[in-house]
Amino acid sequence: MTSRKRGMRRGLTAYGDEEFSLFLRKAFIKAMGYSDDALERPIVGITNTYSGFNACHRTVPELIEAVKRGVMLAGGLPVEFPTITLHESFAYPTSMYLRNLMAMDAEEMIRAQPVDACVLIGGCDKTVPALLMGAASANVPAIMLVTGPMLTGDHRGERLGACTDCRRFWARFRAGDIGAGEINAVNAKLAPSAGTCMVMGTASTMALCTEALGMMLPGGACTPAVMSERMRHAEASGARAVALAKERLTPDKIMTPEAFENALRVLLAIGGSTNAIVHLAAMAGRLGIAIDLDAFDRMGRDTPVLVDLKPTGQHYMEDLEKAGGLVTILRELTSLLKLDALTVTGKTLGENIVAALPAWKQGVVRPFNSPVFKEGGIAFLRGNLAPGGAIIKQSAMDPKLMRHEGRAVVFESLEDLAERIDDPALDVSADDILVLKSAGPKGAPGMPEAGYIPIPKKLAQKGVKDMVRISDARMSGTAFGAIVLHVTPESAVGGPLALVRTGDRIRLDVPARTLELLVAAAELEARRRQWKPPRPRREDARGYRKLFLDTVTQADRGCDFDFLAAPATMRIPR
Ligand code: FES
């Protein structure tokens, strides 16, 4: 609900005397040194997501200064406030487990404090969806500002980027190709500047999808974190936030079904992270919009991958920036986009495209008729192994495995995987299918990025680079391989994945969009009768863990908490 009151008069503490509440509030805020004139201005809140643990947000303090400058130049009063921040490597057990907590924090703080508009500063994977989920539910005018991607590193003349090249070099180390000295040298070059992972991982994907969604000023997705242009973009975002406050341009007017369709098109065309489909489902769910994954898959049949970025291609985000950024992609997709969707500029997506600089010759975004991959990056699968669906990043796998039948080699949990995957006695061959259970939203919990099951060491050493792998986990957007993810329902709630045994045959057919467990229905029924849910862990009974386990939804609904989504009244794509 959006308050009609403005500035200091918004959301007064309830003492039964509004004028006294305002008097008291002003008395306290004056301790910050503000004048009455300043306190009469539109107030723009700025989420401070800086943390010493969040390297992707290292530049947040200087971005805040730039946003403040923009707000003041436009006649507003900027006030920063902290929210939870999440970095992928510093959020045990997994950042996904904490995304909803950050979304709740953002929502309640935006609502609790007297902000007429809010600049949401995010960047690292979960922060952008969390802030947008919160802002959508609070429905206060908001604009997203991302920290921007890192510049690339260099090792012996080879460009490096987090974290596709982290995985590539680690795989070479596991296979014995390179030694400890070299892997240590590479470790120091993978994240050479401030900013987010500079391949088409989740951070880059969410930045591009957010710009396509209309919640970010044009050009904001790709500019590297350390460029001066990033500061000017931050200043412009602050200034625009003042206008959003005056226009009362709330997220529900921008995050419409049409806008989400544009974001989904872009997700497919950039060969984006599989995580984005979970985040977009959660964000849309906050506005009562359900994503129909079968229809999303049909959308993928006529949306080619156009962007030649790692892990699907060869370039990095700074190259996409030099190629013009998102608008270069949007121009190629024009015939498929909902150009009338409103954006935070106050203009439509179509008007923003027309207002951009004309295109120039570049080699990062392919023409629509000469794509990197002829279909969208993500394919949606169904079958008796995944009645609620599963996904695969078809643009980033060995094409030979698109149609594959093999013997299942099952790992019951992440612990089991860690214990046995490199055991020289493990009975496994390159044609087998690796299956991981108990890594879904409730099972792990938090649906970690464990779907990138490592190739067993003894096979890696023989040169095996890809195998079909199946789990109810997620995968980092920076990873690649014939990896089936988000199997729904997950094994911990009794999905068919829980019934798979080593030796079973499984058939994956990506062109037909099927995933089948080749076990007779009667046998599966017998196994189901024997199946027991995982024993509750001691820490499951209290606090945030309990709330999470009791209310988290499956991947197809974005893994949001069931009580946070709005009742679904719309379905996309239509
Ligand atoms: Fe933050 Fe990759 S770890 S974006």
XYZ file of C-alpha atoms and ligand atoms in Angstrom:
578
model
C 0.000 0.000 0.000
C 1.402 3.416 -0.927
C 0.959 6.182 1.642
C -0.509 9.426 0.254
C 1.479 11.324 2.887
C 4.923 12.531 1.903
C 8.355 12.845 3.427
C 8.560 13.103 7.196
C 4.789 12.661 7.467
C 4.884 9.114 6.072
C 4.441 6.185 8.417
C 4.429 8.065 11.703
C 4.845 6.056 14.890
C 1.403 5.485 16.407
C 1.036 7.442 19.652
C -2.566 8.454 18.999
C -1.454 12.038 18.238
C -0.013 12.459 14.721
C 1.242 15.988 15.257
C 3.155 14.871 18.356
C 4.603 11.927 16.409
C 5.850 14.317 13.727
C 7.206 16.727 16.356
C 9.091 13.896 18.012
C 10.405 12.498 14.719
C 11.716 15.907 13.678
C 13.360 16.397 17.067
C 15.346 13.208 16.581
C 16.198 13.636 12.896
C 17.484 17.148 13.660
C 20.211 15.470 15.676
C 21.576 14.477 12.245
C 21.978 18.197 11.507
C 19.146 18.601 8.966
C 17.368 21.949 8.526
C 13.577 22.346 8.291
C 14.073 23.135 4.596
C 15.840 19.790 4.035
C 13.144 17.940 5.931
C 10.429 19.382 3.689
C 12.012 17.843 0.553
C 11.007 14.540 -1.034
C 12.980 11.883 0.807
C 14.914 9.316 -1.230
C 16.052 6.273 0.726
C 19.217 4.530 -0.445
C 19.838 0.915 0.545
C 23.369 0.551 1.818
C 24.346 -3.017 1.005
C 28.037 -2.534 1.710
C 29.807 -5.146 3.836
C 33.422 -6.042 4.390
C 32.434 -9.556 3.326
C 30.860 -8.457 0.055
C 33.634 -7.740 -2.443
C 31.068 -7.384 -5.228
C 29.754 -4.344 -3.334
C 33.136 -2.737 -2.624
C 32.110 0.440 -4.472
C 28.786 0.917 -2.705
C 30.066 3.811 -0.524
C 31.102 5.845 -3.572
C 27.888 4.940 -5.391
C 25.924 6.229 -2.409
C 27.797 9.535 -2.618
C 26.952 9.808 -6.321
C 23.292 8.937 -5.717
C 23.122 11.549 -2.951
C 24.557 14.151 -5.310
C 21.879 13.306 -7.880
C 19.088 13.455 -5.309
C 20.212 16.843 -3.991
C 20.707 18.319 -7.479
C 17.084 17.352 -8.147
C 15.841 18.958 -4.938
C 15.401 15.882 -2.751
C 16.824 14.754 0.560
C 18.848 11.518 0.324
C 18.954 9.256 3.371
C 20.877 5.993 3.287
C 19.939 3.051 5.441
C 21.427 -0.427 5.825
C 19.890 -3.688 4.719
C 21.196 -7.219 4.774
C 23.773 -7.857 2.088
C 24.689 -11.223 0.557
C 27.827 -12.406 -1.195
C 27.865 -15.800 -2.853
C 30.898 -17.025 -0.940
C 29.916 -15.574 2.426
C 26.348 -16.699 3.076
C 26.301 -20.077 4.789
C 24.678 -22.460 4.012
C 23.884 -20.686 0.743
C 22.919 -17.190 -0.338
C 19.639 -18.548 -1.727
C 18.662 -19.603 1.777
C 18.973 -15.962 2.859
C 17.514 -14.205 -0.217
C 14.011 -14.139 1.244
C 15.315 -12.790 4.552
C 16.954 -9.916 2.654
C 13.732 -9.376 0.707
C 11.746 -9.197 3.947
C 14.291 -6.813 5.454
C 14.164 -4.543 2.391
C 10.360 -4.592 2.245
C 9.842 -3.815 5.903
C 12.528 -1.120 6.085
C 11.221 0.611 2.957
C 7.756 0.519 4.456
C 8.784 1.439 8.006
C 10.821 4.529 7.139
C 9.532 7.746 5.577
C 10.924 7.297 2.063
C 9.058 8.757 -0.909
C 11.239 6.778 -3.287
C 14.119 4.398 -2.928
C 17.360 3.744 -4.800
C 18.084 0.038 -4.441
C 21.811 -0.667 -4.613
C 22.521 -4.309 -5.330
C 24.844 -6.317 -7.491
C 25.885 -9.711 -6.201
C 23.529 -12.476 -7.347
C 20.777 -12.576 -4.716
C 20.799 -8.908 -3.771
C 19.085 -7.648 -6.922
C 16.085 -10.019 -6.776
C 15.828 -9.639 -3.005
C 15.679 -5.842 -3.215
C 13.201 -5.917 -6.095
C 10.992 -8.472 -4.328
C 10.945 -6.227 -1.256
C 10.333 -3.043 -3.239
C 7.540 -4.712 -5.226
C 5.746 -5.756 -2.048
C 6.274 -2.367 -0.345
C 5.211 -0.733 -3.639
C 7.097 2.486 -3.003
C 8.644 4.150 -6.103
C 12.011 2.494 -6.585
C 14.903 2.353 -9.012
C 17.612 -0.299 -9.186
C 21.289 0.589 -9.300
C 23.754 -2.277 -9.651
C 27.403 -2.101 -8.675
C 28.428 -3.261 -12.167
C 30.717 -6.018 -13.417
C 34.432 -6.481 -12.703
C 37.088 -5.940 -15.334
C 38.771 -9.106 -16.617
C 42.030 -10.509 -15.265
C 44.955 -11.936 -17.154
C 47.093 -15.024 -16.684
C 50.036 -15.704 -18.999
C 48.367 -13.802 -21.825
C 44.946 -15.381 -21.322
C 41.911 -13.316 -20.227
C 40.275 -14.575 -17.053
C 36.893 -13.987 -15.464
C 35.057 -15.036 -12.337
C 33.828 -17.496 -12.160
C 33.641 -19.444 -15.405
C 37.419 -19.504 -15.510
C 37.541 -20.397 -11.780
C 35.735 -23.625 -12.686
C 37.726 -24.210 -15.855
C 41.076 -23.897 -14.107
C 39.888 -25.905 -11.099
C 38.793 -28.702 -13.449
C 42.276 -28.615 -15.040
C 43.862 -28.779 -11.581
C 41.645 -31.757 -10.619
C 42.570 -33.490 -13.835
C 46.282 -32.960 -13.069
C 46.836 -30.621 -16.049
C 48.258 -27.847 -13.886
C 49.965 -27.869 -10.492
C 49.527 -26.080 -7.168
C 51.794 -23.173 -8.116
C 49.807 -22.298 -11.212
C 46.373 -22.688 -9.614
C 47.491 -20.331 -6.825
C 48.672 -17.780 -9.376
C 45.319 -18.006 -11.184
C 43.480 -17.570 -7.877
C 44.897 -14.069 -7.536
C 43.820 -13.032 -11.049
C 40.206 -14.196 -11.249
C 38.627 -11.216 -9.466
C 40.987 -8.376 -10.334
C 38.746 -5.392 -9.573
C 35.688 -4.347 -7.612
C 32.375 -5.425 -9.074
C 30.305 -8.474 -9.865
C 31.301 -11.583 -11.827
C 32.022 -10.387 -15.368
C 30.724 -13.406 -17.292
C 27.043 -14.090 -17.974
C 26.514 -15.351 -14.442
C 23.539 -14.577 -12.264
C 24.635 -11.036 -11.383
C 25.072 -10.027 -15.045
C 21.870 -11.835 -15.994
C 19.820 -10.163 -13.279
C 21.261 -6.754 -14.144
C 20.278 -7.162 -17.815
C 16.848 -8.598 -16.954
C 16.224 -5.724 -14.516
C 17.073 -3.138 -17.159
C 14.763 -4.974 -19.597
C 12.088 -5.065 -16.901
C 12.243 -1.286 -16.785
C 13.386 -0.942 -13.163
C 16.820 0.515 -14.036
C 17.817 3.542 -16.094
C 18.902 2.582 -19.626
C 22.549 1.604 -19.915
C 22.919 0.632 -16.283
C 23.405 -3.126 -16.572
C 26.824 -3.434 -18.191
C 29.049 -0.499 -17.221
C 31.967 -1.937 -15.225
C 32.017 -1.107 -11.524
C 35.214 0.917 -11.680
C 34.321 3.173 -14.641
C 33.485 6.837 -14.095
C 30.349 6.276 -16.193
C 29.050 4.054 -13.389
C 29.196 7.073 -11.035
C 27.320 9.260 -13.501
C 24.699 6.547 -13.825
C 24.379 6.496 -10.029
C 23.960 10.284 -9.968
C 21.281 10.062 -12.667
C 19.505 7.285 -10.718
C 19.383 9.534 -7.639
C 17.966 12.428 -9.641
C 15.405 10.201 -11.309
C 14.314 8.830 -7.925
C 13.201 12.342 -6.923
C 11.050 12.504 -10.043
C 9.641 9.017 -9.331
C 8.589 10.249 -5.897
C 6.782 13.238 -7.398
C 5.159 11.130 -10.134
C 4.289 8.352 -7.659
C 5.522 5.867 -10.241
C 5.293 2.725 -8.148
C 6.767 -0.720 -9.026
C 3.340 -2.201 -9.804
C 3.065 0.203 -12.760
C 6.421 -0.955 -14.154
C 6.731 -4.609 -13.116
C 3.745 -5.616 -15.249
C 3.155 -8.893 -17.122
C 4.450 -7.199 -20.293
C 7.615 -6.076 -18.537
C 8.266 -9.581 -17.188
C 7.791 -10.979 -20.695
C 10.506 -8.573 -21.871
C 12.787 -9.733 -19.056
C 12.159 -13.386 -19.992
C 12.950 -12.682 -23.664
C 16.203 -11.072 -22.647
C 17.023 -13.967 -20.313
C 16.671 -16.365 -23.252
C 18.581 -14.175 -25.702
C 21.571 -13.562 -23.460
C 22.022 -17.260 -22.616
C 21.487 -16.111 -19.058
C 21.836 -17.882 -15.751
C 19.316 -20.579 -14.897
C 18.977 -18.927 -11.479
C 17.233 -15.983 -13.102
C 14.114 -18.015 -13.821
C 13.744 -18.718 -10.095
C 14.317 -15.067 -9.202
C 11.978 -13.721 -11.893
C 9.280 -16.159 -10.735
C 9.682 -14.879 -7.172
C 9.660 -11.215 -8.224
C 6.612 -11.704 -10.448
C 4.914 -13.673 -7.677
C 5.071 -10.601 -5.432
C 2.787 -8.867 -7.954
C 0.384 -11.759 -8.450
C 1.975 -12.802 -11.745
C 2.661 -16.509 -12.281
C 5.222 -17.605 -14.877
C 3.958 -20.488 -17.026
C 7.168 -22.458 -17.601
C 5.759 -24.480 -20.508
C 4.880 -21.232 -22.259
C 8.313 -19.853 -21.342
C 9.803 -22.862 -23.099
C 7.706 -22.153 -26.205
C 9.016 -18.600 -26.060
C 12.523 -20.080 -26.114
C 11.801 -21.877 -29.393
C 11.728 -18.537 -31.239
C 14.204 -16.524 -29.144
C 17.791 -17.279 -30.162
C 20.864 -16.712 -28.018
C 22.454 -13.591 -29.454
C 25.111 -12.697 -26.925
C 28.548 -14.225 -27.276
C 29.610 -14.148 -23.629
C 31.168 -16.744 -21.353
C 30.185 -19.353 -20.294
C 28.243 -19.891 -23.559
C 30.609 -17.874 -25.750
C 33.899 -16.035 -25.546
C 33.453 -12.401 -24.413
C 32.968 -10.670 -21.041
C 30.666 -7.935 -19.714
C 33.089 -5.098 -20.437
C 32.959 -6.193 -24.100
C 29.159 -6.103 -24.044
C 29.372 -2.591 -22.588
C 31.636 -1.538 -25.472
C 29.139 -3.119 -27.883
C 26.407 -0.817 -26.564
C 25.012 -2.857 -23.665
C 21.431 -4.026 -23.386
C 19.998 -1.763 -26.077
C 22.092 -3.546 -28.715
C 20.320 -6.762 -27.702
C 16.897 -5.108 -27.497
C 17.238 -3.765 -31.040
C 17.670 -7.313 -32.354
C 14.672 -8.509 -30.339
C 12.362 -5.603 -31.196
C 9.791 -7.717 -33.030
C 9.416 -9.975 -29.961
C 9.250 -7.327 -27.248
C 6.346 -5.575 -25.557
C 7.527 -2.108 -26.494
C 4.702 -0.320 -24.658
C 5.900 -1.477 -21.238
C 6.554 1.525 -18.985
C 9.990 1.986 -17.417
C 11.489 4.068 -14.606
C 12.366 6.757 -17.152
C 8.641 7.493 -17.323
C 8.833 6.418 -20.956
C 8.185 3.058 -22.575
C 10.831 0.486 -23.423
C 10.261 1.250 -27.114
C 10.812 4.983 -26.537
C 14.006 4.246 -24.609
C 15.320 2.145 -27.512
C 14.601 4.951 -29.988
C 16.317 7.489 -27.695
C 19.556 5.459 -27.490
C 22.611 6.181 -29.650
C 22.465 4.512 -33.077
C 24.002 1.033 -33.352
C 27.597 0.538 -34.498
C 29.581 -2.403 -35.820
C 30.459 -4.803 -33.015
C 31.094 -8.516 -32.547
C 29.494 -9.363 -29.198
C 25.772 -9.273 -29.978
C 24.923 -11.270 -33.072
C 22.218 -10.287 -35.579
C 18.900 -12.062 -34.951
C 19.350 -14.137 -38.109
C 22.874 -15.272 -37.265
C 22.662 -16.288 -33.604
C 25.094 -18.003 -31.263
C 22.455 -20.680 -30.635
C 19.237 -20.986 -32.586
C 16.942 -21.310 -29.541
C 16.849 -19.655 -26.133
C 19.545 -20.558 -23.645
C 17.240 -22.352 -21.196
C 15.000 -25.317 -22.002
C 12.210 -26.508 -19.724
C 11.870 -30.292 -19.330
C 9.081 -32.495 -18.065
C 8.680 -36.223 -17.518
C 8.055 -38.834 -14.860
C 11.299 -37.825 -13.141
C 10.218 -34.172 -12.949
C 6.434 -33.866 -13.018
C 6.697 -30.233 -11.907
C 9.489 -29.581 -14.383
C 13.238 -29.146 -14.546
C 15.525 -26.928 -16.587
C 18.729 -27.256 -18.543
C 21.001 -24.604 -20.041
C 21.021 -26.107 -23.505
C 23.293 -23.431 -24.932
C 26.113 -24.345 -22.533
C 26.336 -28.134 -22.843
C 28.064 -30.684 -25.027
C 25.639 -30.991 -27.999
C 26.373 -34.741 -28.143
C 24.493 -35.157 -24.861
C 21.274 -33.440 -26.008
C 19.760 -36.906 -26.452
C 21.273 -39.336 -23.996
C 20.259 -42.492 -22.162
C 22.426 -43.820 -19.381
C 22.746 -45.666 -16.105
C 22.119 -43.629 -12.946
C 24.920 -43.277 -10.407
C 23.156 -41.875 -7.360
C 24.438 -39.708 -4.515
C 21.951 -39.449 -1.646
C 23.145 -36.070 -0.363
C 25.861 -33.442 -0.667
C 27.829 -35.250 2.035
C 27.572 -38.526 0.138
C 28.718 -36.737 -3.022
C 31.746 -35.201 -1.293
C 32.690 -38.561 0.186
C 32.493 -40.717 -2.933
C 32.820 -38.642 -6.114
C 36.611 -38.977 -6.254
C 36.791 -42.465 -4.781
C 38.911 -44.511 -7.217
C 36.580 -47.448 -6.474
C 33.447 -45.557 -7.621
C 31.713 -47.613 -10.292
C 31.185 -44.939 -12.957
C 31.815 -44.410 -16.656
C 31.504 -41.404 -18.963
C 28.129 -42.582 -20.309
C 26.560 -42.796 -16.858
C 24.248 -40.133 -15.473
C 25.205 -38.614 -12.120
C 22.197 -38.017 -9.851
C 22.260 -35.899 -6.703
C 19.401 -35.892 -4.168
C 18.554 -33.704 -1.154
C 19.909 -30.493 -2.634
C 16.590 -28.704 -3.261
C 14.913 -25.793 -1.468
C 14.028 -27.817 1.652
C 16.482 -30.666 1.326
C 19.816 -28.867 1.576
C 18.216 -26.489 2.681
C 18.395 -23.431 0.460
C 18.894 -25.096 -2.928
C 22.658 -24.581 -3.190
C 24.511 -24.247 -6.484
C 25.555 -27.880 -6.224
C 24.033 -28.957 -9.538
C 27.435 -28.596 -11.189
C 28.397 -32.045 -9.919
C 32.122 -32.465 -10.562
C 33.228 -35.002 -13.132
C 34.645 -37.898 -11.051
C 38.394 -37.420 -10.832
C 39.227 -40.705 -12.478
C 37.130 -39.727 -15.526
C 38.404 -36.131 -15.559
C 41.945 -37.497 -15.694
C 40.979 -39.482 -18.790
C 39.800 -36.251 -20.465
C 36.031 -36.475 -19.826
C 34.739 -32.890 -19.918
C 30.950 -33.265 -19.731
C 28.411 -35.800 -18.470
C 24.652 -35.665 -17.896
C 24.055 -34.633 -14.309
C 20.654 -34.342 -12.621
C 19.637 -32.806 -9.309
C 17.099 -30.678 -7.485
C 19.837 -28.103 -6.861
C 20.662 -24.903 -8.726
C 23.810 -24.108 -10.658
C 25.930 -20.994 -10.800
C 25.259 -18.973 -13.924
C 28.991 -19.062 -14.525
C 28.973 -22.866 -14.854
C 28.336 -25.039 -17.891
C 27.587 -28.643 -18.843
C 24.755 -31.103 -19.559
C 23.257 -30.319 -16.192
C 19.582 -30.813 -15.388
C 18.557 -28.568 -12.505
C 15.602 -27.556 -10.320
C 13.966 -31.006 -10.552
C 10.492 -30.421 -9.104
C 9.153 -31.644 -6.759
C 12.468 -32.017 -4.966
C 13.561 -35.308 -3.436
C 13.210 -34.144 0.183
C 9.441 -33.775 -0.240
C 9.111 -37.144 -1.977
C 9.481 -36.127 -5.622
C 10.304 -39.014 -7.995
C 13.977 -38.032 -7.774
C 13.891 -39.543 -4.267
C 13.093 -42.945 -5.805
C 16.019 -43.189 -8.245
C 18.553 -45.943 -7.482
C 21.996 -46.604 -8.865
C 21.620 -48.809 -11.923
C 18.279 -47.354 -13.083
C 18.178 -46.118 -16.664
C 17.350 -42.454 -17.342
C 16.628 -40.823 -20.691
C 17.219 -37.132 -21.373
C 15.862 -35.696 -24.621
C 16.367 -31.935 -24.739
C 14.872 -31.368 -28.226
C 11.734 -33.248 -27.069
C 11.947 -31.520 -23.649
C 11.630 -34.805 -21.725
C 13.324 -36.381 -18.733
C 12.280 -39.943 -18.054
C 13.164 -42.478 -15.390
C 12.917 -45.799 -17.237
C 11.542 -47.795 -14.331
C 8.125 -49.467 -14.366
C 5.341 -47.583 -12.600
C 4.616 -50.558 -10.299
C 8.245 -50.677 -9.165
C 8.239 -46.924 -8.524
C 5.053 -47.305 -6.496
C 6.669 -50.035 -4.402
C 9.685 -47.786 -3.794
C 7.384 -44.914 -2.847
C 5.749 -47.055 -0.147
C 9.189 -47.719 1.335
C 10.363 -44.100 1.091
C 10.788 -42.150 4.305
C 11.232 -38.372 4.455
C 14.632 -37.185 5.684
C 14.962 -37.073 9.474
C 14.587 -33.487 10.788
C 17.865 -31.914 11.880
C 18.190 -30.404 15.349
C 18.463 -26.860 13.955
C 15.284 -27.261 11.858
C 12.972 -26.592 14.802
C 13.534 -22.891 15.459
C 14.146 -19.423 14.073
C 14.583 -18.500 10.433
C 15.401 -22.144 9.584
C 11.946 -23.218 10.735
C 10.213 -20.403 8.882
C 12.179 -21.323 5.759
C 11.390 -25.038 5.917
C 7.730 -24.465 6.728
C 7.002 -21.970 3.977
C 9.534 -22.079 1.127
C 7.966 -22.938 -2.218
C 9.471 -25.103 -4.936
C 11.640 -23.738 -7.756
C 8.725 -23.271 -10.165
C 7.268 -20.677 -7.776
C 10.568 -18.949 -7.206
C 11.435 -20.480 -3.808
C 9.710 -17.519 -2.185
C 7.916 -17.984 1.124
C 4.318 -18.917 0.390
C 2.911 -16.109 2.551
C 4.929 -13.405 0.777
C 3.634 -13.958 -2.750
C 0.470 -12.146 -3.802
C -2.467 -14.293 -4.946
C -1.805 -15.126 -8.595
C -4.241 -13.278 -10.839
C -2.179 -13.167 -14.040
C -0.213 -15.750 -16.003
C 2.688 -15.050 -18.354
C 3.829 -15.408 -21.060
C 0.435 -15.124 -22.686
Fe 29.124 -11.666 -6.428
Fe 29.680 -13.415 -8.495
S 30.175 -13.591 -6.383
S 28.522 -11.587 -8.485
